[in-house]
PDB file of C-alpha atoms and ligand atoms in Angstrom:
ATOM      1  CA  UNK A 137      83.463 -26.875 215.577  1.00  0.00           C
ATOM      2  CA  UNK A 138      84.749 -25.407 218.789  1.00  0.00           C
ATOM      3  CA  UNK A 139      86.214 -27.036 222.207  1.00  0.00           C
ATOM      4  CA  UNK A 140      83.250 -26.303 224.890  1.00  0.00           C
ATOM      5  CA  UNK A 141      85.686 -25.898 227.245  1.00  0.00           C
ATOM      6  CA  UNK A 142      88.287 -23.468 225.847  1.00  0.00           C
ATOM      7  CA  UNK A 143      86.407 -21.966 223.008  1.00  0.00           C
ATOM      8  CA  UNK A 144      89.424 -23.198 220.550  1.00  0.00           C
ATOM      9  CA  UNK A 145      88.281 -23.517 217.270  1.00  0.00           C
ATOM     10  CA  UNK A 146      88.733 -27.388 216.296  1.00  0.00           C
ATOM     11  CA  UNK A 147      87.626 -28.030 212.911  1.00  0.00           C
ATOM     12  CA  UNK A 148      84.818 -27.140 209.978  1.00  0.00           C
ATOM     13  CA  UNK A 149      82.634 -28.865 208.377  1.00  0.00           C
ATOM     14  CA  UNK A 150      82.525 -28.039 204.477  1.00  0.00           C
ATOM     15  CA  UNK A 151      78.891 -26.949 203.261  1.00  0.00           C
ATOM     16  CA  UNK A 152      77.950 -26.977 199.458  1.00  0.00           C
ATOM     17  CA  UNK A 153      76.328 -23.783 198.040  1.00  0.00           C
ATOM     18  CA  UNK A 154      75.051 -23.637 194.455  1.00  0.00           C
ATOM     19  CA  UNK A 155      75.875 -19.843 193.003  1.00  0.00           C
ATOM     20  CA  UNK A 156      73.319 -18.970 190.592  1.00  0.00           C
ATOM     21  CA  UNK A 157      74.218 -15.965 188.936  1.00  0.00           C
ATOM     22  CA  UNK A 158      73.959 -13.575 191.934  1.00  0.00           C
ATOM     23  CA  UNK A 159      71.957 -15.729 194.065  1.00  0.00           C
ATOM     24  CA  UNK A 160      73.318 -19.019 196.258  1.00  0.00           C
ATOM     25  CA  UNK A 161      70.316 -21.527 196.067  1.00  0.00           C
ATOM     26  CA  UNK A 162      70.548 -23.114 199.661  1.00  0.00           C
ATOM     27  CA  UNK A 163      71.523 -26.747 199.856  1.00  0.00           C
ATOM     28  CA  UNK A 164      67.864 -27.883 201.207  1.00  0.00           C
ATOM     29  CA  UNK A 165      66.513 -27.335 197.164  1.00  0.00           C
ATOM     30  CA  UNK A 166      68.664 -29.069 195.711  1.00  0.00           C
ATOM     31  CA  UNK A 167      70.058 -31.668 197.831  1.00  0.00           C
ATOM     32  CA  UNK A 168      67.133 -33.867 198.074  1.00  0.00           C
ATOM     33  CA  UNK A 169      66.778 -33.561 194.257  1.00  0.00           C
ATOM     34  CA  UNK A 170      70.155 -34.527 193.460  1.00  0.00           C
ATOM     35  CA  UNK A 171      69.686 -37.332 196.190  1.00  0.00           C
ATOM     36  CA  UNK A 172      66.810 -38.733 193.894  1.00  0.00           C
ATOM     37  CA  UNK A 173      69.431 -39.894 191.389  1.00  0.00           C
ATOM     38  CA  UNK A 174      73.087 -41.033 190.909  1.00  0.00           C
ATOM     39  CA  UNK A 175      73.982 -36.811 190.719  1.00  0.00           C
ATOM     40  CA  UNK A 176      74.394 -36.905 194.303  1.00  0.00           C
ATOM     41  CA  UNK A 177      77.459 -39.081 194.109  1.00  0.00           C
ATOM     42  CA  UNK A 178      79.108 -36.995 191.994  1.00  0.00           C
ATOM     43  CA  UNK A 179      78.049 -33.963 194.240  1.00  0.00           C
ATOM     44  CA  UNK A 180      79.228 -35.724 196.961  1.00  0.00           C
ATOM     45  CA  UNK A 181      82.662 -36.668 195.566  1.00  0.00           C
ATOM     46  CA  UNK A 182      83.078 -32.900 194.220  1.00  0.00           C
ATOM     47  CA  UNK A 183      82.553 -31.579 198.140  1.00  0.00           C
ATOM     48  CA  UNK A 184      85.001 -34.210 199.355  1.00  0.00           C
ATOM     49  CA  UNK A 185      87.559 -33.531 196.640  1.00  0.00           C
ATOM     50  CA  UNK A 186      86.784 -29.160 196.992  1.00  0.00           C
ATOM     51  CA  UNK A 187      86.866 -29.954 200.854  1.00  0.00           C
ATOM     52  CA  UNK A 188      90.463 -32.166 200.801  1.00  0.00           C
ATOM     53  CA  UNK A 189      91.910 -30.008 198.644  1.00  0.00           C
ATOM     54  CA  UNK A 190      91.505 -26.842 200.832  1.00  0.00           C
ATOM     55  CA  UNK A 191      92.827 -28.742 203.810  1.00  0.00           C
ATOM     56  CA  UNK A 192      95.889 -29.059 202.011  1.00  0.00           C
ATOM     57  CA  UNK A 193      96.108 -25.452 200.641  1.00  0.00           C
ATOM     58  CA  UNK A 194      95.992 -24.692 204.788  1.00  0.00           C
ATOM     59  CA  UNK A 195      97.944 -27.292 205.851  1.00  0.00           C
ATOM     60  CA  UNK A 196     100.722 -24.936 206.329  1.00  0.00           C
ATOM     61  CA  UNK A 197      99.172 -22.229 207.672  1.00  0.00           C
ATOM     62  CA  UNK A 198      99.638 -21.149 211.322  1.00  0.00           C
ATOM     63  CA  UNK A 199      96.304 -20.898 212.115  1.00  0.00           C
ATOM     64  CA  UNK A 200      94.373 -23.334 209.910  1.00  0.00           C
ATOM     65  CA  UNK A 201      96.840 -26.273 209.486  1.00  0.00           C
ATOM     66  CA  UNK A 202      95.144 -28.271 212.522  1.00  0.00           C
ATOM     67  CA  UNK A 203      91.702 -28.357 211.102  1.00  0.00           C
ATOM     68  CA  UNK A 204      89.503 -31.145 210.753  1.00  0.00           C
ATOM     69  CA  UNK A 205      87.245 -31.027 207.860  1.00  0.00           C
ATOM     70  CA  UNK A 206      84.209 -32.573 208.161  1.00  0.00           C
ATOM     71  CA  UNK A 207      82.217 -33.750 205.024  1.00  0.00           C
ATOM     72  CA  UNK A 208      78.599 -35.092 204.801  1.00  0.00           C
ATOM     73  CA  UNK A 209      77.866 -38.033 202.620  1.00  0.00           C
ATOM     74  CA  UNK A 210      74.538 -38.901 201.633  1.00  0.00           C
ATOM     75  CA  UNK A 211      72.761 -42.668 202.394  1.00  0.00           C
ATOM     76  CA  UNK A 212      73.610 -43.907 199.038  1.00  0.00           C
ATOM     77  CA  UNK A 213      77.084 -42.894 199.003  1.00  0.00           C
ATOM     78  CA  UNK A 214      77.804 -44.907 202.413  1.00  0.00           C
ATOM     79  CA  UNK A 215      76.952 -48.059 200.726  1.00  0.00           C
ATOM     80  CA  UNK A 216      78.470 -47.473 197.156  1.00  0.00           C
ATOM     81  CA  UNK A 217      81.206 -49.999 196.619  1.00  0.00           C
ATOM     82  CA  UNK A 218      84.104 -47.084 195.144  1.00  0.00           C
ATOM     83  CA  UNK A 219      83.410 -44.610 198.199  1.00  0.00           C
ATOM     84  CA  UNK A 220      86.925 -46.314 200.278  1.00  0.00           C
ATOM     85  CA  UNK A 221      89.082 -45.792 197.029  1.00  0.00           C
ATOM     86  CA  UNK A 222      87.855 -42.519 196.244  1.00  0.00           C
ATOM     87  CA  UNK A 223      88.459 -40.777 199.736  1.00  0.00           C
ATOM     88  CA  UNK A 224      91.938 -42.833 199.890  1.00  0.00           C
ATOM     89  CA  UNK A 225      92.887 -41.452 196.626  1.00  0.00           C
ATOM     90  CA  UNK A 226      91.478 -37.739 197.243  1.00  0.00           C
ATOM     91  CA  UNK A 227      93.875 -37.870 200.239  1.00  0.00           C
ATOM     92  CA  UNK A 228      96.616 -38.962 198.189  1.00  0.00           C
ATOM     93  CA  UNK A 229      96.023 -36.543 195.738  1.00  0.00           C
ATOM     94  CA  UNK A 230      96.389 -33.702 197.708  1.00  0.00           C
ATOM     95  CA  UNK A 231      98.515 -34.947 200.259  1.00  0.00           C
ATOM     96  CA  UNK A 232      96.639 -34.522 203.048  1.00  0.00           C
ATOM     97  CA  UNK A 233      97.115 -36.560 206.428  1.00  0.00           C
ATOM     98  CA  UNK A 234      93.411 -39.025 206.869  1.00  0.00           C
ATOM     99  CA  UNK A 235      93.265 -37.685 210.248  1.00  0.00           C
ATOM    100  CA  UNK A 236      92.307 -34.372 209.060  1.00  0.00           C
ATOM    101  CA  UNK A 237      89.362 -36.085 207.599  1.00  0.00           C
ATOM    102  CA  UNK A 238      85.584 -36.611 209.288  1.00  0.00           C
ATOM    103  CA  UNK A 239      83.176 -38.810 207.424  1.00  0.00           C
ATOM    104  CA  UNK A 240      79.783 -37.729 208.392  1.00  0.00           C
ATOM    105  CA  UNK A 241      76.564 -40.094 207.977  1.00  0.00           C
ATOM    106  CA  UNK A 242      73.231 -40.150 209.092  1.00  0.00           C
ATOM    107  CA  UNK A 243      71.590 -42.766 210.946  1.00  0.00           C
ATOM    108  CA  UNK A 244      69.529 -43.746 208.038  1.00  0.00           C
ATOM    109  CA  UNK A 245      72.405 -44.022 206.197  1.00  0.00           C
ATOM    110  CA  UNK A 246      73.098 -46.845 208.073  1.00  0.00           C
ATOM    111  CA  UNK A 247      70.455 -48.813 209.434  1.00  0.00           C
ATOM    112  CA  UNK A 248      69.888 -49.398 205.444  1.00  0.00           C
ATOM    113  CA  UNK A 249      72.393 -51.970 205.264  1.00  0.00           C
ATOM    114  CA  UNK A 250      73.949 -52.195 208.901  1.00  0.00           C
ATOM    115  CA  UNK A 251      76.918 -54.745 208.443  1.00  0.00           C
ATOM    116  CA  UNK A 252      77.666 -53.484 205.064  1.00  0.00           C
ATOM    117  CA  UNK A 253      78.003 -49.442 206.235  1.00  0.00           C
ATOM    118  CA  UNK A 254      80.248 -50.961 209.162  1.00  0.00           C
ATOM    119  CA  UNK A 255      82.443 -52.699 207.055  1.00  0.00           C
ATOM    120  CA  UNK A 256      82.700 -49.486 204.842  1.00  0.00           C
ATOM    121  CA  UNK A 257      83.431 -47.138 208.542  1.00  0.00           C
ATOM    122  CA  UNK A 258      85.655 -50.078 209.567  1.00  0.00           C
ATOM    123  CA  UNK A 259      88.017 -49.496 206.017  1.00  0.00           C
ATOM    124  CA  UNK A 260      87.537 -45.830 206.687  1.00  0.00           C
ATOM    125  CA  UNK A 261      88.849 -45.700 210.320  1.00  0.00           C
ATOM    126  CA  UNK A 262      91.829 -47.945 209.207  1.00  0.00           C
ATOM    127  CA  UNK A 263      92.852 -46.036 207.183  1.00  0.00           C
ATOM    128  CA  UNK A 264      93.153 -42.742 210.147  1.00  0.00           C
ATOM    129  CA  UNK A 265      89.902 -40.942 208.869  1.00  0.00           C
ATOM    130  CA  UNK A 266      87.178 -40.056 211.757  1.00  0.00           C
ATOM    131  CA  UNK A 267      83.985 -41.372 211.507  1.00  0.00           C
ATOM    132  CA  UNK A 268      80.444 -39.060 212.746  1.00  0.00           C
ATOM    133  CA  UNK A 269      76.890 -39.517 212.860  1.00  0.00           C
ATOM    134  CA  UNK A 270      75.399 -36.864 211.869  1.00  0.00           C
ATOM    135  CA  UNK A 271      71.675 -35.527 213.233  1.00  0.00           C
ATOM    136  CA  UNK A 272      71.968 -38.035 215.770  1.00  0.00           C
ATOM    137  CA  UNK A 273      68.740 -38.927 217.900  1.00  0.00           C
ATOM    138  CA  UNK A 274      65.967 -38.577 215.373  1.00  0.00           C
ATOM    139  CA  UNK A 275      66.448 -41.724 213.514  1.00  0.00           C
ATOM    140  CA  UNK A 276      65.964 -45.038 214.561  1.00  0.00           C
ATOM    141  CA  UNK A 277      69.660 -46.346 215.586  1.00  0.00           C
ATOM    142  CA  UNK A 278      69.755 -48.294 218.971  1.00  0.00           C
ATOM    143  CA  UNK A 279      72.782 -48.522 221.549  1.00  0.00           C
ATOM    144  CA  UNK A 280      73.412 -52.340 220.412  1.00  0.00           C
ATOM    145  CA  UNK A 281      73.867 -50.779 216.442  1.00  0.00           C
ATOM    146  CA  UNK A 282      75.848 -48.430 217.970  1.00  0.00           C
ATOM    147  CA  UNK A 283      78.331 -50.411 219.710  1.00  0.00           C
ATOM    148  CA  UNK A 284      79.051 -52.476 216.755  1.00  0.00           C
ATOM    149  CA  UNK A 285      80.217 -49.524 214.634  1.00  0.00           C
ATOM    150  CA  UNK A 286      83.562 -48.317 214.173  1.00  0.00           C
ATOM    151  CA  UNK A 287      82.646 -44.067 215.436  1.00  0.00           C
ATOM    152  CA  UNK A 288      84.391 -41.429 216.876  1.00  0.00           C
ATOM    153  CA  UNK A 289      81.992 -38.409 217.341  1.00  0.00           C
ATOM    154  CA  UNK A 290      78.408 -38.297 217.879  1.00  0.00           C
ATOM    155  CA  UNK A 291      76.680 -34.925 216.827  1.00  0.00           C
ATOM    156  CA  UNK A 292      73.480 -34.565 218.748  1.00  0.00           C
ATOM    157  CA  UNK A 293      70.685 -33.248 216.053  1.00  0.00           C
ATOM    158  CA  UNK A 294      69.732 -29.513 216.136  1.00  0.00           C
ATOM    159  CA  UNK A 295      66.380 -30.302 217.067  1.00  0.00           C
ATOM    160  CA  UNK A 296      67.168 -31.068 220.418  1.00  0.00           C
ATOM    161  CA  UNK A 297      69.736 -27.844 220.990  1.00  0.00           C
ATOM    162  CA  UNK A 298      66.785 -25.739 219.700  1.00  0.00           C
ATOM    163  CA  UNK A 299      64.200 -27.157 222.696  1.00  0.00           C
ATOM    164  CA  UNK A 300      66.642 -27.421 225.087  1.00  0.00           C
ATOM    165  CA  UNK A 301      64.788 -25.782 227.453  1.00  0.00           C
ATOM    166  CA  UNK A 302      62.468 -28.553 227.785  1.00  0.00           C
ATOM    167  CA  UNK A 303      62.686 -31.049 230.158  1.00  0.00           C
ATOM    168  CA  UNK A 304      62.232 -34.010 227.648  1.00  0.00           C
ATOM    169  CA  UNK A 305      65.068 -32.931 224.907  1.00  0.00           C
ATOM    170  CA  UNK A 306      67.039 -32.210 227.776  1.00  0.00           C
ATOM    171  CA  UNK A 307      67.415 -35.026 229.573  1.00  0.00           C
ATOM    172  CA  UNK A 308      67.613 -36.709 225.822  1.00  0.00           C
ATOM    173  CA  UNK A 309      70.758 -34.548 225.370  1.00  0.00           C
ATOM    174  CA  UNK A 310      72.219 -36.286 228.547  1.00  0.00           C
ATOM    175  CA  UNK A 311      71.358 -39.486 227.812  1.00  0.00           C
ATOM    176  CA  UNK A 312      73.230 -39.118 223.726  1.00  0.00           C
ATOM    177  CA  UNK A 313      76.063 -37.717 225.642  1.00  0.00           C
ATOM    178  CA  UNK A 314      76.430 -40.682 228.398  1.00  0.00           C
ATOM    179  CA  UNK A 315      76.055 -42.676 225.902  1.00  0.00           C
ATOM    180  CA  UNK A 316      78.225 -41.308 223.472  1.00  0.00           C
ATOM    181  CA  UNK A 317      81.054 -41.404 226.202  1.00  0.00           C
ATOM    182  CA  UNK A 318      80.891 -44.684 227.134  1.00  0.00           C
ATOM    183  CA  UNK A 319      81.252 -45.749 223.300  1.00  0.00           C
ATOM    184  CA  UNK A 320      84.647 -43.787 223.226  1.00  0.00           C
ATOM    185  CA  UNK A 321      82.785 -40.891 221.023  1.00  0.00           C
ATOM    186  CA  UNK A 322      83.178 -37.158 221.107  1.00  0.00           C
ATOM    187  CA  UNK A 323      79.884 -35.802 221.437  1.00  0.00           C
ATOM    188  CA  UNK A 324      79.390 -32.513 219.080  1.00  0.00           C
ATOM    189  CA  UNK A 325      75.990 -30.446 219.216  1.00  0.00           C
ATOM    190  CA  UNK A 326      74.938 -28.674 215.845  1.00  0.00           C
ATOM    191  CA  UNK A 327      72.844 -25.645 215.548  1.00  0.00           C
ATOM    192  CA  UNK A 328      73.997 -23.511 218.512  1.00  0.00           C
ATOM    193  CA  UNK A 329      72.895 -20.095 218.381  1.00  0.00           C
ATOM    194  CA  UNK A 330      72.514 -18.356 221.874  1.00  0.00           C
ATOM    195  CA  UNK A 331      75.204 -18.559 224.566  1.00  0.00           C
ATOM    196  CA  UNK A 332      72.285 -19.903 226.954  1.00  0.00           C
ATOM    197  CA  UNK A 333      72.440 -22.753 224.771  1.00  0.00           C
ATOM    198  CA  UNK A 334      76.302 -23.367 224.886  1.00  0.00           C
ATOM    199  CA  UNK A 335      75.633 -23.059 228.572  1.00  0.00           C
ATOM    200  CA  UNK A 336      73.196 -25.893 229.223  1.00  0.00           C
ATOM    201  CA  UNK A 337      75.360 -27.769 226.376  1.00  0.00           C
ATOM    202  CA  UNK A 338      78.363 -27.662 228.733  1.00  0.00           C
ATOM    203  CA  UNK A 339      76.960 -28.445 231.804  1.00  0.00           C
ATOM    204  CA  UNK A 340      75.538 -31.649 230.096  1.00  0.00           C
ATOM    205  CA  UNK A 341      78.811 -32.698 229.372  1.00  0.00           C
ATOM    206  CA  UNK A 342      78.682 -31.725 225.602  1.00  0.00           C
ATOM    207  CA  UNK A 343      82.466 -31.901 224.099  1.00  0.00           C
ATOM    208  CA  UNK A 344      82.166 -29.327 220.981  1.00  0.00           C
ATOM    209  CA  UNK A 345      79.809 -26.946 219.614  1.00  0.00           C
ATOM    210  CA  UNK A 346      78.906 -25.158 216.086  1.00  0.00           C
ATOM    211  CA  UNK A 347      76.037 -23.377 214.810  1.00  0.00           C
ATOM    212  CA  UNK A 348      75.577 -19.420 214.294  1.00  0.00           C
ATOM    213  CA  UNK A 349      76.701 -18.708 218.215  1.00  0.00           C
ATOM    214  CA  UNK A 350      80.467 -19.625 216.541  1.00  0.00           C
ATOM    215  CA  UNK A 351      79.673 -18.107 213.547  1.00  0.00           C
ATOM    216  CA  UNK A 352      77.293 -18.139 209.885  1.00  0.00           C
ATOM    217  CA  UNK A 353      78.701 -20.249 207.246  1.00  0.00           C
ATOM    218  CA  UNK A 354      81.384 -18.751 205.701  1.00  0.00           C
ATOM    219  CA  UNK A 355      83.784 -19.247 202.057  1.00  0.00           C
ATOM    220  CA  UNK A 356      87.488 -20.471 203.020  1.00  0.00           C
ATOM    221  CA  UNK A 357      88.747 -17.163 201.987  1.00  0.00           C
ATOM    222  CA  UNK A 358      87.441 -15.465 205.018  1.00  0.00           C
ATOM    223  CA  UNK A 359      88.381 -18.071 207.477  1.00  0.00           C
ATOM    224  CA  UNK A 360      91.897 -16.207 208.040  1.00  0.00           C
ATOM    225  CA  UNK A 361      90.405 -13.122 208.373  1.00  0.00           C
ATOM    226  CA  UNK A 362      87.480 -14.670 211.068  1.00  0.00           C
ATOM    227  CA  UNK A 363      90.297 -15.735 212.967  1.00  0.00           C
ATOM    228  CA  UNK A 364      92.346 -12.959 213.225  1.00  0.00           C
ATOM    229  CA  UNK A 365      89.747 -10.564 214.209  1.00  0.00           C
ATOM    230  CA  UNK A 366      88.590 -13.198 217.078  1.00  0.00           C
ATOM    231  CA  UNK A 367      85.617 -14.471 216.150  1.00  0.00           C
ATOM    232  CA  UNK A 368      86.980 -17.499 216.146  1.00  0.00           C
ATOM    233  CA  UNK A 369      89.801 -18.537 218.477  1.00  0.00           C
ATOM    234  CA  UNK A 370      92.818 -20.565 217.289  1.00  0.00           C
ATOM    235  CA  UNK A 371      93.713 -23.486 218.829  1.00  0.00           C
ATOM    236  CA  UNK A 372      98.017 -21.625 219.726  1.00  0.00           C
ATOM    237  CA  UNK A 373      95.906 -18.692 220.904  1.00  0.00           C
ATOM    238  CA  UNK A 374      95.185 -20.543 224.153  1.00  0.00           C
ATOM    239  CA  UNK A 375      97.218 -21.758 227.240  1.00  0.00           C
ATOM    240  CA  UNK A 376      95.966 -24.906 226.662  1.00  0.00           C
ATOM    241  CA  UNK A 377      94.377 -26.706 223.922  1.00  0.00           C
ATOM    242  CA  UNK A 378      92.347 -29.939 223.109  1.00  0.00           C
ATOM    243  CA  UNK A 379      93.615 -30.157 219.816  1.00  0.00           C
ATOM    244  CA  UNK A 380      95.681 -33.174 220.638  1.00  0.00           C
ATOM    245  CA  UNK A 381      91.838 -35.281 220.414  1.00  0.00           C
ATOM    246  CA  UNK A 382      91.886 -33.973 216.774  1.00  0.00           C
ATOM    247  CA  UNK A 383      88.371 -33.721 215.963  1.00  0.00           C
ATOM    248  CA  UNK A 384      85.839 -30.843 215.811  1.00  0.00           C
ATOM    249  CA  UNK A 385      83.310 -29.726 213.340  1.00  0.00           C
ATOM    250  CA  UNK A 386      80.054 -27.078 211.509  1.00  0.00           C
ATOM    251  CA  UNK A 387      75.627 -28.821 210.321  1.00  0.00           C
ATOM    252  CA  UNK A 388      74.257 -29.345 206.348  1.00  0.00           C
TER     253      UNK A 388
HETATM  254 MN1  LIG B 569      76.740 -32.606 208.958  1.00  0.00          MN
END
């Protein structure tokens, strides 16, 4: 995720990969199969462990030791009774401070089991770890849900970036960042590829970007190097940065 304004590079969002010998199967085969069962907790918990675990292996680094990581967890994770103690105790674990930390869900995730998935946020926001929904605007979540959970960012659902020359998604765009302000929320749009794009995004008031435009998914290892060539901008590389908000992101 990158500031919209200065271009500072805020935060990333950790996205699972399955190597198969040579070949990385993308997450869209086997997500939904491991989200069949019980194997996508333990997926889940394995991203949020890999994910903690490399903020803390940056945490001293000049460049990286600001980043947010994002993580995705799936509807059935949200409302599983041992997802509070196992973030607290990844953090623990490796040491890393909960503000570091972005919880993202999915509208569905919620609407399942409303008051339960806020009590869950609540605990998680307590405790200093950010709260997103993720793919926001295609679901079904209205503004009275929405003001009754504990959320800090809103990330407007690629669909919308990709049509944003239309009138409709447009004005749609507005309305999820108005709304998104007056609830306190960063607003973050996903799947930003052209600077056009990033252009209208701005103007609409959007607070962060990611997608392809910042850059294609890439392993930790090259994050450094991304940086230091300037395709991504540190945060100390500017006059002034946002980082003081603390949250930024990149889409599953
Ligand atoms: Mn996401």
């Amino acid at each position: 995720m990158v500031d919209g304004a200065t271009g500072a590079t805020l935060g990333v969002e950790a996205l699972v990969r399955w190597r198969d010998g040579a070949t990385l199967v993308p997450p869209d085969l086997f997500i939904p199969i491991a989200e069949r069962s019980e194997l996508i907790l333990e997926l889940d918990r394995w991203v949020l462990d890999a994910a903690v675990a490399q903020a803390a292996r940056w945490a001293n680094e000049p460049r990286l030791g600001h980043l947010t990581f994002a993580v995705n967890l799936s509807s059935r994770h949200v409302l599983a009774r041992s997802l509070v103690g196992q973030i607290r105790s990844a953090l623990a674990r490796h040491r890393v401070d909960p503000s570091r930390l972005i919880i993202e869900v999915t509208e569905s995730a919620l609407l399942n089991d409303l008051e339960a998935a806020a009590e869950t946020l609540g605990q998680l926001r307590a405790m200093g770890v950010c709260v997103a929904i993720d793919d926001f605007g295609t679901g079904y979540t209205s503004i009275a849900h929405l003001r009754g959970l504990p959320i800090d960012i809103l990330k407007i659902d690629r669909s919308f970036v990709s049509n944003i020359d239309r009138f409709d998604d447009r004005t749609l765009i507005k309305l999820i960042v108005e709304t998104g302000h007056l609830l306190g929320c960063v607003v973050i749009a996903e799947g930003v590829e052209t600077p056009h794009q990033e252009a209208v995004l701005r103007s609409l008031g959007v607070d962060q970007i990611q997608g392809y435009l910042i850059g294609p998914p890439i392993p930790p290892s090259e994050m450094v190097i991304a940086l230091a060539r300037g395709a991504l901008v540190a945060a100390e590389q500017l006059p002034t940065s946002g980082i003081a908000q603390g949250v930024g992101v990149s889409g599953r």
